[in-house]
Amino acid sequence: MKGWLLVTGIAILFSLALAPALTGAASAASPSVVPATTQWAYGGQGNSTGNLQVDASTITWNASFGWTVIFTATNTSNSTVQLEEQRTVGIDLTTTLSAPNISASYTLHGTESDLAFVNLTDAATVYVNGTPVPAVGIDNESLHVAAAVDQAVQVTLHGHNHGGWLNVSGSAQGVVSFTPALGLVPLNLSGVDMWNSSATSSPAASWNINYAWADLGWNGTTRSGSGAVNGSWNATGPVSLIGLKVAVSHPFNDHKVRTAVILLVQGPVDAYDGYLLVPHDFDLFGGAAHPFDSVSLGSATIGSGHGETLYLSPGARGPLVSDADSSYGATPGAASTLAQPTSGPSPAANSAPGGAVPGQPMTVAAAQAESACLTNGCPGTASAVSSTLLGIAVIALAVVAVVGTVAVIEWRSYARRRTQKGLVGGYGESWTNGVPPAAAQPPSPPTNTGQGPQGPRMRP
């Protein structure tokens, strides 16, 4: 117990005190005036590696994460513009714990690729202190979203193994139109600090999610399962928006001046980077409940749009998003296939660390290269934008997940043996015939594009 208290204390101290620098490459700026067709991009990417040594225990980590957005704007009339948005997000993290007679690792990999076509109008309306003012707004949008996440835990204790993995993939597609156009930002932000708008949405969206999991127990048992769920967003209903202009000091590498705003969308969608509207019930990284939650080893959220800071530059049809700060966070699972105590305090502390990654304008070519890196694997070289809070969030998740999972396994093992044998001691009590060997890994699920130690990975 003293050993676990020490390691748990290390994890807490680690999550609070460690501040690695994460970075992102960038160059060039978005145009201040939109011609017939123009493109611009922004985002960031970085990684962090290191280790922490305390007495005989060693924690190591390797994390990479980032996101890019590419916009293509095409004027379609004197008052409308079609905006194509390509968005890519990637998260990779691995943390290992090594101590006498114990080793453990936790990994999480997540990707998302989004494509949307948004018809914007400068004839929309928002309300400032109850007064209608002209604004940029969304007439309609079509989108396709593909996302995947896989995670795994592996523990070796006194030469015996226990592990588990969960793989999830899904896609969503559809269209939504608004009556009237959903106002986003006033055409003139001078003297305006807050505004609101609302519209009736008419959606036709659908999605599917597939998942597979396995619990590779060291007591001779192996459990596994899979599932699939389909969903839709077809009900006509209200969507409302609240906008805020905020004062943020953000040094852009192109030295352009931008106006910072926050857009809060209320309704059955999560808003990303100003224009991408993803059905909330599908969103794998938006914090919604999903059917695989009961077998999840942890979770991650990425820029859910609830408080994203967007940076606006002038456009031919009004202010357009030309940069953003994307928020990230992660939480260890409270219940998983690796078992959870049925009574008493849980060894895995409930925590939800998080932070924001400041974006930077970049060339379209650089954004395309980073998009491929985020989807297919990044080369592990750090770039130029730091994010201390994100580093703390990612590493804290991994450390707490490893320590919490190992502690949960030990607690359940002890509780089971105490019930079966009437034990009053701790781990030192032995099995009658020794510890059973770990079971072999079950057959791989059919849907995958690669095989890793944690089971098949599902990618968009």
CSV table of N, CA, C and O in Angstrom, one decimal, residues 360-417:
chain,number,residue,atom,x,y,z
A,360,GLN,N,-1.6,28.8,-35.2
A,360,GLN,CA,-0.9,29.8,-36.0
A,360,GLN,C,-1.2,29.7,-37.4
A,360,GLN,O,-1.5,28.6,-38.0
A,361,PRO,N,-1.3,30.8,-38.2
A,361,PRO,CA,-1.5,30.8,-39.6
A,361,PRO,C,-0.3,30.0,-40.3
A,361,PRO,O,0.8,30.1,-39.8
A,362,MET,N,-0.6,29.3,-41.3
A,362,MET,CA,0.4,28.6,-42.1
A,362,MET,C,0.0,28.5,-43.5
A,362,MET,O,-1.2,28.8,-43.9
A,363,THR,N,0.9,28.1,-44.4
A,363,THR,CA,0.6,27.9,-45.8
A,363,THR,C,-0.3,26.7,-45.9
A,363,THR,O,-0.3,25.8,-45.1
A,364,VAL,N,-1.1,26.6,-47.0
A,364,VAL,CA,-1.9,25.5,-47.3
A,364,VAL,C,-1.1,24.2,-47.5
A,364,VAL,O,-1.4,23.2,-47.0
A,365,ALA,N,0.1,24.3,-48.1
A,365,ALA,CA,0.9,23.2,-48.3
A,365,ALA,C,1.4,22.6,-47.0
A,365,ALA,O,1.5,21.4,-46.7
A,366,ALA,N,1.8,23.5,-46.0
A,366,ALA,CA,2.2,23.1,-44.7
A,366,ALA,C,1.1,22.4,-44.0
A,366,ALA,O,1.3,21.4,-43.3
A,367,ALA,N,-0.1,23.0,-44.1
A,367,ALA,CA,-1.3,22.4,-43.4
A,367,ALA,C,-1.6,21.0,-44.0
A,367,ALA,O,-2.0,20.1,-43.3
A,368,GLN,N,-1.5,20.8,-45.3
A,368,GLN,CA,-1.7,19.5,-45.9
A,368,GLN,C,-0.7,18.5,-45.4
A,368,GLN,O,-1.0,17.3,-45.2
A,369,ALA,N,0.6,18.9,-45.3
A,369,ALA,CA,1.6,18.0,-44.8
A,369,ALA,C,1.4,17.6,-43.4
A,369,ALA,O,1.5,16.5,-43.0
A,370,GLU,N,1.0,18.6,-42.5
A,370,GLU,CA,0.7,18.3,-41.2
A,370,GLU,C,-0.6,17.4,-41.0
A,370,GLU,O,-0.7,16.5,-40.1
A,371,SER,N,-1.6,17.6,-41.9
A,371,SER,CA,-2.8,16.8,-41.9
A,371,SER,C,-2.4,15.3,-42.1
A,371,SER,O,-2.9,14.4,-41.4
A,372,ALA,N,-1.5,15.1,-43.1
A,372,ALA,CA,-1.1,13.7,-43.4
A,372,ALA,C,-0.3,13.1,-42.2
A,372,ALA,O,-0.5,11.9,-41.9
A,373,CYS,N,0.5,14.0,-41.6
A,373,CYS,CA,1.2,13.5,-40.4
A,373,CYS,C,0.3,13.1,-39.3
A,373,CYS,O,0.5,12.1,-38.6
A,374,LEU,N,-0.7,14.0,-39.0
A,374,LEU,CA,-1.6,13.7,-37.9
A,374,LEU,C,-2.4,12.4,-38.1
A,374,LEU,O,-2.7,11.7,-37.2
A,375,THR,N,-2.8,12.2,-39.4
A,375,THR,CA,-3.6,11.0,-39.7
A,375,THR,C,-2.8,9.7,-39.7
A,375,THR,O,-3.2,8.7,-39.2
A,376,ASN,N,-1.6,9.8,-40.3
A,376,ASN,CA,-0.8,8.6,-40.5
A,376,ASN,C,0.4,8.4,-39.6
A,376,ASN,O,1.1,7.4,-39.7
A,377,GLY,N,0.7,9.3,-38.8
A,377,GLY,CA,1.8,9.2,-37.9
A,377,GLY,C,2.8,10.4,-38.1
A,377,GLY,O,3.1,10.7,-39.3
A,378,CYS,N,3.2,11.0,-37.1
A,378,CYS,CA,4.1,12.2,-37.2
A,378,CYS,C,5.5,11.8,-36.9
A,378,CYS,O,5.8,10.8,-36.2
A,379,PRO,N,6.5,12.4,-37.5
A,379,PRO,CA,7.9,12.1,-37.4
A,379,PRO,C,8.5,12.4,-36.0
A,379,PRO,O,9.5,12.5,-35.8
A,380,GLY,N,7.9,12.9,-35.1
A,380,GLY,CA,8.5,13.1,-33.7
A,380,GLY,C,9.5,14.3,-33.6
A,380,GLY,O,10.3,14.3,-32.8
A,381,THR,N,9.4,15.3,-34.5
A,381,THR,CA,10.2,16.5,-34.4
A,381,THR,C,9.3,17.6,-33.9
A,381,THR,O,8.2,17.8,-34.4
A,382,ALA,N,9.8,18.3,-32.9
A,382,ALA,CA,9.0,19.4,-32.4
A,382,ALA,C,9.0,20.6,-33.3
A,382,ALA,O,9.9,20.9,-34.0
A,383,SER,N,7.9,21.4,-33.3
A,383,SER,CA,7.8,22.6,-34.1
A,383,SER,C,7.7,23.8,-33.2
A,383,SER,O,8.1,23.7,-32.0
A,384,ALA,N,7.0,24.9,-33.6
A,384,ALA,CA,7.3,26.2,-33.0
A,384,ALA,C,6.4,26.8,-32.0
A,384,ALA,O,6.7,27.9,-31.5
A,385,VAL,N,5.2,26.2,-31.7
A,385,VAL,CA,4.3,26.9,-30.8
A,385,VAL,C,4.1,26.0,-29.6
A,385,VAL,O,3.9,24.8,-29.6
A,386,SER,N,4.3,26.6,-28.4
A,386,SER,CA,4.3,25.9,-27.2
A,386,SER,C,2.9,25.8,-26.6
A,386,SER,O,2.1,26.7,-26.7
A,387,SER,N,2.6,24.8,-25.8
A,387,SER,CA,1.3,24.7,-25.1
A,387,SER,C,1.6,23.9,-23.8
A,387,SER,O,1.4,22.7,-23.7
A,388,THR,N,1.9,24.6,-22.7
A,388,THR,CA,2.2,24.0,-21.4
A,388,THR,C,1.0,23.2,-20.9
A,388,THR,O,1.1,22.1,-20.4
A,389,LEU,N,-0.1,23.8,-20.9
A,389,LEU,CA,-1.3,23.2,-20.3
A,389,LEU,C,-1.7,21.9,-21.0
A,389,LEU,O,-2.1,21.0,-20.4
A,390,LEU,N,-1.5,21.9,-22.4
A,390,LEU,CA,-1.8,20.6,-23.1
A,390,LEU,C,-0.9,19.5,-22.7
A,390,LEU,O,-1.3,18.4,-22.5
A,391,GLY,N,0.4,19.9,-22.5
A,391,GLY,CA,1.4,18.9,-22.1
A,391,GLY,C,1.0,18.3,-20.8
A,391,GLY,O,1.0,17.1,-20.6
A,392,ILE,N,0.6,19.1,-19.8
A,392,ILE,CA,0.2,18.7,-18.5
A,392,ILE,C,-1.0,17.8,-18.6
A,392,ILE,O,-1.1,16.7,-18.0
A,393,ALA,N,-2.0,18.2,-19.5
A,393,ALA,CA,-3.2,17.4,-19.6
A,393,ALA,C,-3.0,16.0,-20.1
A,393,ALA,O,-3.4,15.0,-19.6
A,394,VAL,N,-2.2,15.9,-21.2
A,394,VAL,CA,-2.0,14.7,-21.9
A,394,VAL,C,-1.2,13.7,-20.9
A,394,VAL,O,-1.5,12.6,-20.7
A,395,ILE,N,-0.1,14.2,-20.3
A,395,ILE,CA,0.7,13.4,-19.5
A,395,ILE,C,0.0,13.0,-18.2
A,395,ILE,O,0.1,11.9,-17.7
A,396,ALA,N,-0.8,13.9,-17.6
A,396,ALA,CA,-1.5,13.6,-16.4
A,396,ALA,C,-2.5,12.5,-16.7
A,396,ALA,O,-2.7,11.6,-15.9
A,397,LEU,N,-3.2,12.5,-17.9
A,397,LEU,CA,-4.1,11.5,-18.2
A,397,LEU,C,-3.4,10.1,-18.2
A,397,LEU,O,-3.8,9.1,-17.6
A,398,ALA,N,-2.3,10.1,-18.9
A,398,ALA,CA,-1.6,8.8,-19.1
A,398,ALA,C,-1.1,8.3,-17.7
A,398,ALA,O,-1.2,7.1,-17.4
A,399,VAL,N,-0.5,9.1,-16.9
A,399,VAL,CA,0.0,8.7,-15.6
A,399,VAL,C,-1.1,8.2,-14.7
A,399,VAL,O,-1.0,7.1,-14.2
A,400,VAL,N,-2.2,9.0,-14.6
A,400,VAL,CA,-3.3,8.6,-13.8
A,400,VAL,C,-3.9,7.3,-14.3
A,400,VAL,O,-4.3,6.5,-13.5
A,401,ALA,N,-4.0,7.2,-15.6
A,401,ALA,CA,-4.7,6.0,-16.1
A,401,ALA,C,-3.9,4.8,-15.8
A,401,ALA,O,-4.4,3.7,-15.4
A,402,VAL,N,-2.5,4.8,-16.0
A,402,VAL,CA,-1.7,3.7,-15.7
A,402,VAL,C,-1.7,3.3,-14.2
A,402,VAL,O,-2.0,2.2,-13.8
A,403,VAL,N,-1.5,4.3,-13.3
A,403,VAL,CA,-1.5,4.1,-11.9
A,403,VAL,C,-2.8,3.6,-11.4
A,403,VAL,O,-3.0,2.7,-10.7
A,404,GLY,N,-3.9,4.3,-11.9
A,404,GLY,CA,-5.2,4.0,-11.5
A,404,GLY,C,-5.6,2.6,-11.9
A,404,GLY,O,-6.2,1.8,-11.1
A,405,THR,N,-5.3,2.2,-13.1
A,405,THR,CA,-5.7,0.9,-13.6
A,405,THR,C,-4.9,-0.2,-12.8
A,405,THR,O,-5.5,-1.2,-12.4
A,406,VAL,N,-3.6,0.0,-12.6
A,406,VAL,CA,-2.9,-1.0,-11.9
A,406,VAL,C,-3.5,-1.1,-10.5
A,406,VAL,O,-3.7,-2.3,-9.9
A,407,ALA,N,-3.8,0.0,-9.8
A,407,ALA,CA,-4.3,-0.1,-8.5
A,407,ALA,C,-5.7,-0.7,-8.5
A,407,ALA,O,-6.0,-1.5,-7.5
A,408,VAL,N,-6.5,-0.5,-9.5
A,408,VAL,CA,-7.8,-1.1,-9.5
A,408,VAL,C,-7.7,-2.6,-9.7
A,408,VAL,O,-8.4,-3.4,-9.0
A,409,ILE,N,-6.7,-3.1,-10.5
A,409,ILE,CA,-6.5,-4.5,-10.7
A,409,ILE,C,-6.1,-5.1,-9.4
A,409,ILE,O,-6.6,-6.2,-9.0
A,410,GLU,N,-5.2,-4.5,-8.7
A,410,GLU,CA,-4.7,-5.0,-7.4
A,410,GLU,C,-5.9,-5.1,-6.4
A,410,GLU,O,-6.0,-6.0,-5.6
A,411,TRP,N,-6.6,-4.0,-6.3
A,411,TRP,CA,-7.7,-3.9,-5.3
A,411,TRP,C,-8.7,-5.0,-5.6
A,411,TRP,O,-9.2,-5.7,-4.7
A,412,ARG,N,-9.1,-5.2,-6.8
A,412,ARG,CA,-10.1,-6.3,-7.2
A,412,ARG,C,-9.6,-7.7,-6.9
A,412,ARG,O,-10.3,-8.5,-6.4
A,413,SER,N,-8.3,-7.9,-7.2
A,413,SER,CA,-7.7,-9.2,-7.0
A,413,SER,C,-7.6,-9.5,-5.5
A,413,SER,O,-8.0,-10.6,-5.1
A,414,TYR,N,-7.3,-8.5,-4.7
A,414,TYR,CA,-7.2,-8.7,-3.2
A,414,TYR,C,-8.7,-8.9,-2.7
A,414,TYR,O,-8.9,-9.9,-1.9
A,415,ALA,N,-9.6,-8.2,-3.2
A,415,ALA,CA,-11.0,-8.3,-2.7
A,415,ALA,C,-11.6,-9.7,-3.0
A,415,ALA,O,-12.2,-10.3,-2.2
A,416,ARG,N,-11.3,-10.2,-4.2
A,416,ARG,CA,-11.8,-11.5,-4.6
A,416,ARG,C,-11.1,-12.6,-3.8
A,416,ARG,O,-11.8,-13.5,-3.3
A,417,ARG,N,-9.8,-12.5,-3.5
A,417,ARG,CA,-9.2,-13.6,-2.7
A,417,ARG,C,-9.6,-13.5,-1.3
A,417,ARG,O,-9.7,-14.5,-0.6
